[in-house]
XYZ file of C-alpha atoms in Angstrom:
555
model
C 83.085 110.273 99.333
C 82.371 107.221 97.453
C 82.759 105.225 100.384
C 81.523 107.791 103.016
C 77.854 106.385 103.189
C 78.447 103.303 104.414
C 80.025 104.772 107.576
C 79.127 105.551 110.639
C 79.191 108.975 111.872
C 78.082 107.902 115.479
C 78.944 104.881 115.722
C 82.455 105.903 117.435
C 82.953 108.640 120.405
C 85.950 110.756 121.005
C 89.085 108.484 122.201
C 90.122 111.334 124.736
C 87.535 114.044 126.918
C 88.928 117.013 125.709
C 87.745 119.431 123.182
C 89.970 118.523 120.141
C 92.745 120.334 118.717
C 95.193 119.281 115.887
C 98.726 118.647 115.496
C 98.409 116.664 112.645
C 96.662 115.715 110.288
C 95.298 112.183 108.097
C 97.121 112.564 104.608
C 99.727 115.496 105.697
C 103.388 114.712 104.378
C 105.267 113.255 106.054
C 109.545 112.469 105.677
C 108.854 109.083 103.483
C 105.513 108.466 104.429
C 101.451 109.890 105.316
C 100.275 110.592 108.045
C 97.963 107.746 108.963
C 95.679 109.677 111.169
C 96.021 112.004 113.497
C 97.641 114.050 115.343
C 95.598 115.058 118.953
C 96.989 117.788 120.641
C 96.802 116.646 124.895
C 96.517 120.226 126.502
C 100.820 120.387 126.309
C 101.243 117.748 129.161
C 101.096 113.582 128.919
C 98.394 112.277 131.421
C 95.453 112.479 129.350
C 92.976 109.519 130.000
C 92.242 107.936 126.115
C 89.163 105.232 125.723
C 88.448 102.789 123.441
C 86.507 104.238 120.808
C 83.349 101.320 120.775
C 83.053 97.946 121.827
C 85.788 95.552 120.793
C 89.182 93.710 121.499
C 92.842 94.556 122.375
C 94.039 92.888 119.405
C 97.903 93.989 119.513
C 99.732 95.791 121.942
C 102.754 97.081 120.977
C 106.405 99.063 123.456
C 109.244 99.933 121.127
C 111.473 102.858 121.744
C 110.949 104.394 118.510
C 107.974 104.838 115.906
C 104.460 105.148 117.867
C 106.314 103.595 121.550
C 103.765 102.573 123.684
C 100.114 101.772 121.415
C 97.060 99.844 121.672
C 95.268 98.587 118.776
C 90.956 97.560 119.271
C 89.596 95.136 116.592
C 86.440 97.053 116.553
C 83.003 94.592 115.123
C 81.911 97.339 112.445
C 84.925 96.222 110.225
C 87.051 99.057 112.323
C 90.415 98.859 113.966
C 91.741 101.687 116.318
C 95.372 102.912 116.762
C 96.258 105.057 120.373
C 99.866 105.682 120.368
C 103.018 107.986 122.110
C 100.556 106.088 124.584
C 103.317 107.440 128.275
C 101.111 104.312 130.196
C 98.832 101.473 129.511
C 95.486 101.463 132.208
C 96.186 98.960 135.058
C 95.103 95.577 133.073
C 96.186 96.246 130.263
C 99.867 97.314 131.998
C 99.923 93.453 134.306
C 99.590 91.838 130.832
C 102.465 93.636 129.292
C 104.444 93.942 132.487
C 104.385 89.655 132.946
C 104.822 89.780 129.171
C 108.292 91.383 129.575
C 109.644 89.631 132.480
C 108.992 86.518 130.578
C 110.985 87.640 127.632
C 113.341 89.482 129.722
C 112.688 92.437 127.214
C 111.784 95.556 127.291
C 110.724 96.264 123.403
C 107.624 93.425 122.749
C 104.633 92.616 120.433
C 101.730 91.123 121.601
C 98.609 90.099 119.643
C 95.573 89.261 122.831
C 92.796 86.635 121.558
C 89.360 88.314 120.641
C 87.936 86.781 124.416
C 91.596 87.441 125.963
C 90.982 91.189 126.269
C 88.015 92.864 125.717
C 86.846 96.488 126.160
C 83.041 97.934 126.011
C 83.289 102.147 124.586
C 84.315 104.818 126.736
C 86.859 101.910 128.930
C 89.563 103.849 129.976
C 92.197 101.681 128.395
C 95.686 104.205 128.278
C 96.942 107.746 129.517
C 97.792 110.136 126.663
C 102.437 110.695 126.417
C 104.572 111.672 124.198
C 106.572 107.341 124.068
C 108.566 106.561 120.354
C 109.956 109.194 117.878
C 107.017 111.859 119.215
C 108.337 114.966 119.621
C 105.781 117.013 122.449
C 102.704 115.119 123.996
C 99.967 114.944 121.909
C 97.623 111.069 120.897
C 98.173 109.716 117.600
C 95.237 108.386 116.582
C 94.101 106.595 114.078
C 91.189 103.990 111.912
C 92.439 101.413 109.775
C 90.636 99.146 107.492
C 90.356 95.511 109.551
C 90.965 93.410 106.535
C 93.223 94.814 104.543
C 94.898 97.470 107.429
C 94.281 100.674 105.653
C 94.217 103.682 107.182
C 91.286 105.832 106.611
C 90.594 109.834 107.439
C 89.285 109.473 111.138
C 87.368 112.866 110.786
C 84.713 110.850 108.090
C 83.322 108.999 111.069
C 81.857 111.965 112.716
C 84.568 114.030 115.039
C 84.151 116.662 116.098
C 87.167 119.405 114.789
C 86.222 122.700 114.212
C 87.453 123.567 110.681
C 85.854 127.192 109.053
C 89.438 128.131 108.171
C 91.092 128.148 104.011
C 94.220 126.926 102.950
C 97.180 128.688 102.325
C 98.576 128.492 98.703
C 102.400 129.401 99.060
C 103.858 129.266 95.605
C 103.454 127.779 92.350
C 106.139 125.762 90.223
C 105.992 125.243 86.616
C 108.986 122.293 85.553
C 110.599 121.725 81.845
C 109.743 117.770 81.094
C 111.562 117.221 78.942
C 114.727 118.478 76.937
C 113.386 119.943 74.664
C 110.652 121.988 76.995
C 111.461 125.522 78.037
C 110.140 128.218 80.621
C 111.096 131.622 79.786
C 113.717 130.339 77.660
C 115.500 128.002 79.868
C 115.256 124.356 80.493
C 115.062 124.330 84.668
C 112.061 124.534 86.822
C 110.450 128.313 87.211
C 109.126 129.577 90.791
C 106.731 131.876 91.355
C 105.174 132.980 94.373
C 101.579 133.555 95.126
C 100.097 136.103 96.518
C 96.043 135.910 98.534
C 94.240 135.626 101.409
C 90.393 134.457 101.918
C 91.078 131.525 99.325
C 91.880 133.734 96.451
C 95.520 133.787 95.730
C 97.450 134.661 91.895
C 100.859 134.951 91.377
C 101.713 138.997 91.067
C 104.114 138.774 87.627
C 106.392 141.385 86.050
C 105.695 139.314 83.237
C 104.196 136.778 81.107
C 105.293 133.198 82.030
C 106.763 132.038 78.324
C 107.003 128.043 77.905
C 107.428 125.258 75.253
C 107.324 121.960 74.415
C 106.063 119.556 77.107
C 105.430 121.226 81.078
C 103.932 119.875 84.424
C 103.134 121.808 87.373
C 103.794 121.442 90.701
C 102.125 123.850 94.184
C 102.737 124.192 97.573
C 100.215 124.704 99.722
C 99.016 123.565 103.642
C 95.472 123.748 105.029
C 95.087 125.096 108.498
C 92.563 124.799 110.827
C 90.375 126.841 112.977
C 91.505 128.067 117.022
C 94.644 126.558 116.042
C 98.382 128.070 113.913
C 99.667 124.347 112.654
C 99.961 123.802 108.687
C 98.233 121.197 107.136
C 97.946 118.258 104.948
C 95.026 118.576 102.055
C 92.209 116.465 100.820
C 91.388 117.290 97.550
C 93.633 119.000 94.642
C 92.660 119.798 90.937
C 94.665 121.193 87.858
C 92.918 122.508 85.235
C 93.977 124.180 82.216
C 91.217 125.843 80.416
C 88.552 124.360 82.506
C 89.222 121.257 81.602
C 90.717 118.941 84.785
C 93.422 117.966 83.740
C 95.134 115.970 87.421
C 93.077 115.562 90.750
C 94.382 113.951 93.132
C 92.700 112.860 96.781
C 93.785 111.086 100.259
C 90.707 109.221 101.586
C 92.569 105.884 102.927
C 95.894 103.994 101.610
C 98.747 100.996 102.579
C 101.675 101.287 104.141
C 103.599 100.044 101.958
C 102.644 102.450 99.376
C 104.336 105.388 102.158
C 107.237 105.732 99.914
C 106.289 106.944 96.843
C 105.197 109.831 98.521
C 109.680 110.976 97.498
C 107.751 110.583 94.223
C 104.791 112.762 94.834
C 106.451 115.864 96.016
C 109.694 117.206 93.715
C 112.410 115.185 96.209
C 115.436 117.583 94.838
C 113.628 120.442 95.894
C 113.049 119.311 99.194
C 115.855 117.934 99.864
C 117.215 121.029 98.844
C 115.566 123.360 100.703
C 112.818 121.045 102.665
C 110.015 122.724 100.946
C 107.520 119.495 100.078
C 106.232 120.961 96.522
C 103.049 118.014 95.347
C 103.783 117.638 91.778
C 100.809 117.362 89.597
C 102.038 115.147 87.383
C 102.910 111.348 88.004
C 106.502 109.238 87.926
C 106.233 106.108 85.527
C 106.982 104.220 89.300
C 104.961 106.080 91.386
C 101.905 104.006 92.193
C 100.137 105.668 94.771
C 96.289 105.606 95.064
C 95.385 108.894 95.859
C 95.050 110.437 91.864
C 91.800 110.524 90.468
C 93.536 112.017 87.229
C 96.697 111.811 87.327
C 97.721 113.529 83.592
C 98.510 116.345 85.025
C 100.896 118.247 81.817
C 100.175 119.678 79.260
C 102.323 120.434 75.401
C 101.966 123.860 74.346
C 103.906 124.520 70.641
C 100.303 126.341 69.416
C 101.646 129.487 70.152
C 98.747 130.133 72.318
C 97.722 131.197 75.776
C 96.986 128.744 78.195
C 94.717 129.153 81.877
C 95.905 126.439 84.873
C 94.012 126.721 87.930
C 94.392 125.241 90.766
C 91.844 124.320 93.478
C 92.183 123.107 97.344
C 89.772 121.577 99.650
C 89.688 120.250 103.265
C 87.371 117.714 104.133
C 84.931 120.568 105.652
C 85.230 121.676 101.735
C 86.848 125.243 102.461
C 88.733 125.930 99.288
C 91.398 128.309 97.527
C 92.742 128.389 94.612
C 94.731 130.570 92.245
C 94.594 131.168 88.211
C 97.522 131.693 86.103
C 98.713 132.059 82.605
C 100.797 130.572 80.397
C 102.231 132.237 77.104
C 102.819 129.046 74.561
C 105.921 130.406 72.276
C 108.749 128.618 69.939
C 112.653 130.229 71.235
C 114.163 128.346 68.845
C 116.125 127.244 71.716
C 119.671 124.726 69.784
C 118.645 121.343 72.111
C 122.713 121.196 73.682
C 124.451 117.664 72.136
C 127.978 118.413 73.052
C 129.398 115.584 74.220
C 129.279 115.984 78.829
C 132.119 115.265 80.919
C 132.839 111.970 81.037
C 131.213 109.546 83.144
C 130.810 105.927 84.274
C 126.699 105.922 82.996
C 125.092 103.311 82.882
C 121.058 103.034 81.739
C 118.890 101.298 84.355
C 114.935 100.789 83.225
C 112.544 101.644 86.594
C 110.568 98.255 84.907
C 113.604 95.891 85.311
C 116.604 94.361 88.127
C 119.101 96.757 87.371
C 122.720 95.233 87.735
C 125.925 97.748 88.811
C 129.311 95.300 89.097
C 132.517 97.357 89.239
C 135.600 96.230 90.768
C 135.286 95.551 93.992
C 131.655 96.322 94.222
C 128.040 94.467 93.108
C 124.955 96.949 93.758
C 121.563 95.430 92.779
C 118.948 96.921 92.127
C 115.764 95.027 92.046
C 112.356 96.046 89.728
C 110.243 98.250 92.199
C 113.392 101.143 93.926
C 113.399 103.455 90.894
C 110.657 105.405 90.309
C 111.123 106.728 86.518
C 114.042 105.167 83.694
C 117.676 106.670 85.496
C 120.672 107.509 83.779
C 122.809 105.855 87.371
C 126.133 108.139 87.264
C 129.111 106.107 89.260
C 132.780 107.149 90.949
C 134.999 105.976 93.134
C 136.747 108.541 95.316
C 139.684 107.871 98.003
C 138.638 107.705 101.192
C 138.098 109.355 104.503
C 140.272 108.973 108.199
C 137.096 107.656 109.235
C 137.223 105.249 106.410
C 139.289 101.901 105.624
C 137.568 101.809 101.913
C 137.218 103.979 99.216
C 134.012 106.118 98.705
C 132.068 104.526 96.315
C 129.484 106.854 94.880
C 126.041 105.677 94.043
C 124.816 108.870 92.098
C 123.791 111.137 94.479
C 120.794 111.661 96.920
C 118.477 113.581 94.921
C 116.627 110.359 93.416
C 114.267 108.951 95.863
C 114.826 104.847 96.522
C 110.960 102.825 97.260
C 113.019 99.852 98.171
C 115.473 98.575 98.584
C 119.530 97.799 97.044
C 121.200 95.383 98.500
C 125.049 96.997 98.002
C 128.369 94.317 98.358
C 131.673 95.226 98.842
C 134.945 93.425 98.476
C 137.810 94.381 100.969
C 140.315 91.717 100.939
C 143.318 93.616 103.442
C 140.845 93.306 106.973
C 141.897 91.351 110.155
C 139.489 88.399 111.777
C 138.953 91.711 114.924
C 139.158 94.445 111.717
C 136.512 92.460 110.152
C 134.074 91.853 113.221
C 134.328 95.767 114.724
C 133.816 96.310 110.807
C 130.712 98.318 109.150
C 128.928 99.665 105.865
C 128.707 103.690 106.623
C 127.091 106.510 104.481
C 127.382 109.231 103.299
C 126.332 112.561 101.687
C 128.616 115.347 101.920
C 132.333 113.521 103.324
C 131.146 115.137 106.974
C 129.015 112.930 108.189
C 128.764 109.494 108.052
C 126.369 106.935 108.478
C 125.803 103.172 110.240
C 124.652 101.069 107.844
C 125.236 97.569 108.813
C 126.683 94.727 107.161
C 126.287 91.090 106.518
C 130.647 88.978 105.378
C 130.257 86.066 103.149
C 134.214 85.651 102.120
C 135.382 89.038 101.608
C 132.072 90.080 100.916
C 130.005 92.949 103.542
C 126.887 93.203 101.755
C 124.030 95.210 103.737
C 120.291 96.499 102.146
C 119.771 100.165 101.995
C 117.690 102.514 99.529
C 119.391 105.470 99.616
C 122.161 106.774 97.076
C 125.515 108.496 98.408
C 128.592 107.748 99.158
C 129.390 104.679 100.387
C 132.511 103.618 101.671
C 133.953 100.622 105.075
C 134.520 101.939 108.425
C 135.763 100.072 111.606
C 134.008 100.725 114.655
C 136.161 100.037 117.813
C 135.284 101.970 120.456
C 132.063 100.952 123.104
C 129.148 102.403 123.968
C 129.454 104.954 126.230
C 127.370 104.706 130.284
C 126.815 107.432 132.198
C 124.737 106.996 135.526
C 122.333 109.901 135.944
C 121.268 108.923 139.051
C 123.071 105.954 140.331
C 126.159 105.953 142.771
C 128.552 103.537 144.410
C 126.572 102.715 147.398
C 124.391 105.181 146.994
C 120.819 106.023 149.249
C 118.034 104.583 146.812
C 115.307 105.059 148.937
C 114.092 108.174 148.659
C 114.243 107.469 144.401
C 111.552 106.123 141.764
C 114.113 105.670 140.015
C 117.349 103.706 138.366
C 118.457 106.151 135.484
C 120.937 106.385 132.545
C 122.351 107.578 129.595
C 123.784 105.164 126.784
C 125.131 106.471 124.174
C 127.404 105.212 120.225
C 129.780 106.762 118.434
C 128.647 105.126 115.130
C 126.696 101.500 114.812
C 124.179 102.584 117.692
C 123.379 100.289 120.045
C 123.069 96.591 119.869
C 121.863 95.377 123.087
C 121.087 96.169 126.656
C 120.923 94.512 129.682
C 120.580 96.252 133.256
C 120.218 93.264 136.444
C 119.771 93.549 140.246
C 121.180 91.175 142.347
C 121.862 89.320 139.598
C 117.708 88.993 138.038
C 116.885 90.797 135.098
C 114.970 93.941 135.782
C 112.645 96.184 133.412
C 114.711 98.900 131.736
C 112.704 101.251 129.654
C 113.962 102.659 126.874
C 113.691 105.735 126.283
C 115.584 106.422 122.077
C 115.147 110.518 121.771
C 116.289 111.118 125.569
C 119.266 108.294 125.203
C 117.983 107.063 128.597
C 117.321 104.060 130.532
C 115.160 104.227 133.727
C 114.252 101.219 135.872
C 110.992 102.028 138.107
C 111.103 100.652 141.136
C 108.161 97.646 142.475
C 107.903 94.823 144.433
C 110.335 92.807 142.844
C 113.353 95.175 144.656
C 112.478 95.268 148.541
C 114.447 97.123 151.282
C 118.361 96.868 151.963
C 120.817 96.007 149.987
C 121.271 95.524 146.347
C 123.800 95.444 143.265
C 123.377 96.742 140.208
C 124.289 95.906 137.285
C 123.834 97.397 133.019
C 125.641 95.944 129.762
C 125.420 97.178 127.476
C 126.204 96.267 123.383
C 126.833 98.140 120.168
C 125.318 97.182 116.721
C 129.172 95.324 116.508
C 129.342 93.742 119.635
C 131.994 97.122 121.422
C 130.699 96.059 125.323
C 130.793 98.544 128.513
C 129.324 97.426 131.759
C 128.368 99.541 134.642
C 128.305 98.678 137.906
C 127.260 99.957 141.830
C 125.717 98.645 145.110
C 122.899 100.878 146.698
C 120.774 100.897 149.700
C 117.122 100.441 149.048
């Protein structure tokens, strides 16, 4: 690495005191982002000790029902910050500070930024216990190392952590793309996928016939890394593509900026991912894709010379385990007449990725800022009849196979709603007219507006149903003296949970929100003494519908 020479590989210790095996690695392809750290297995359980990897100070603490859940950030004097996410709980001293702040703010989800001298730690100090909080799908420790100056995450494996890996990557398939209307693969103006066969680093495409091509051609690869001692799939550190032994494309993930994350939707074949959930990493870069991982971008070739073209991919991990696949293209002239016949009449607007774009139609205004699109787009628009779940037509904005980097602003006009209906109205989206997703919205006169970053169908819907509160372990006049907590389940039918407030004897109590399980829990502490008490929980959704549950209990 160009910068790895500056990194001291013995400065940090492990964040855990168990052998390190990964369920996810740095740069792994995830939904709308690259994975920013390591997901370290915790032997299938919560509660493993988590340690400060070096001297420093706790610079940030975040509690959230989403994302990293319970997280700690430690700033170190060598210019790096370590991050520990999905924690079960904090060490006692940190937990007391957090709890005091939560009660002061009367909020579960909080974020603290301690001063450099208020919460100092030494290398090896116990700071927390591993867990499954936030958006985690199972017990593990999410661990990152960032550059303190710019918050860029870096591959933690640069820093000398002992992860055994002598396994070569797997290569699944190669896709060959015609890149314009006059390019063809085997006589067709559409991408062709070829399954790779092989093992132990050597792969090939067992073809029944030659791959014949014409015009501008691009390539994509389906590949994953492997590691010793696990069956998990991981992201690759380096991918190279050569044409006739000349390097034409190279990507390498050493670090990135968080604002670049959604470029992953241009980096992969987004339409194929939406349709099949397969992630093809493309070796040609769209104009609006500004990812920093590309060391060489021109991974497309022109085939118009009637010759054979040798292509070869080499993929490798950080330990230099590598795999390769080679294949040959035959340049031919298919003598295909481009189809210039008029398409079905549609409302189509050309939109440049370099410019701000606006679409104005009766009852609809769409503003797409510069930087939203990854390439020039012929934007399709149509209006359709609404469904029984909506109170406006469905406005179809292009298609959900086209990714967006930033948010656009959508405004819909509706003069037919009463003031009460407006108070319960929101914009919803769909891709199939069956499942609807709340987008929110703010009214200005007869116009409701929302910022969103997905194309598809949009309409207005009403949410007049209050959230549901389902008691789990509490009923009227129950004896709770042998219980550890009060727990309820909360759900909402459309707009989503907006707020909740739990009280005992009229005083706010800390109820932890486990969003993925729709669960609220108050864990009994010194604030509730022995005797008779009254519990109350008030839950509102995002448009203001409210539900209340009350029960007296004995402690």
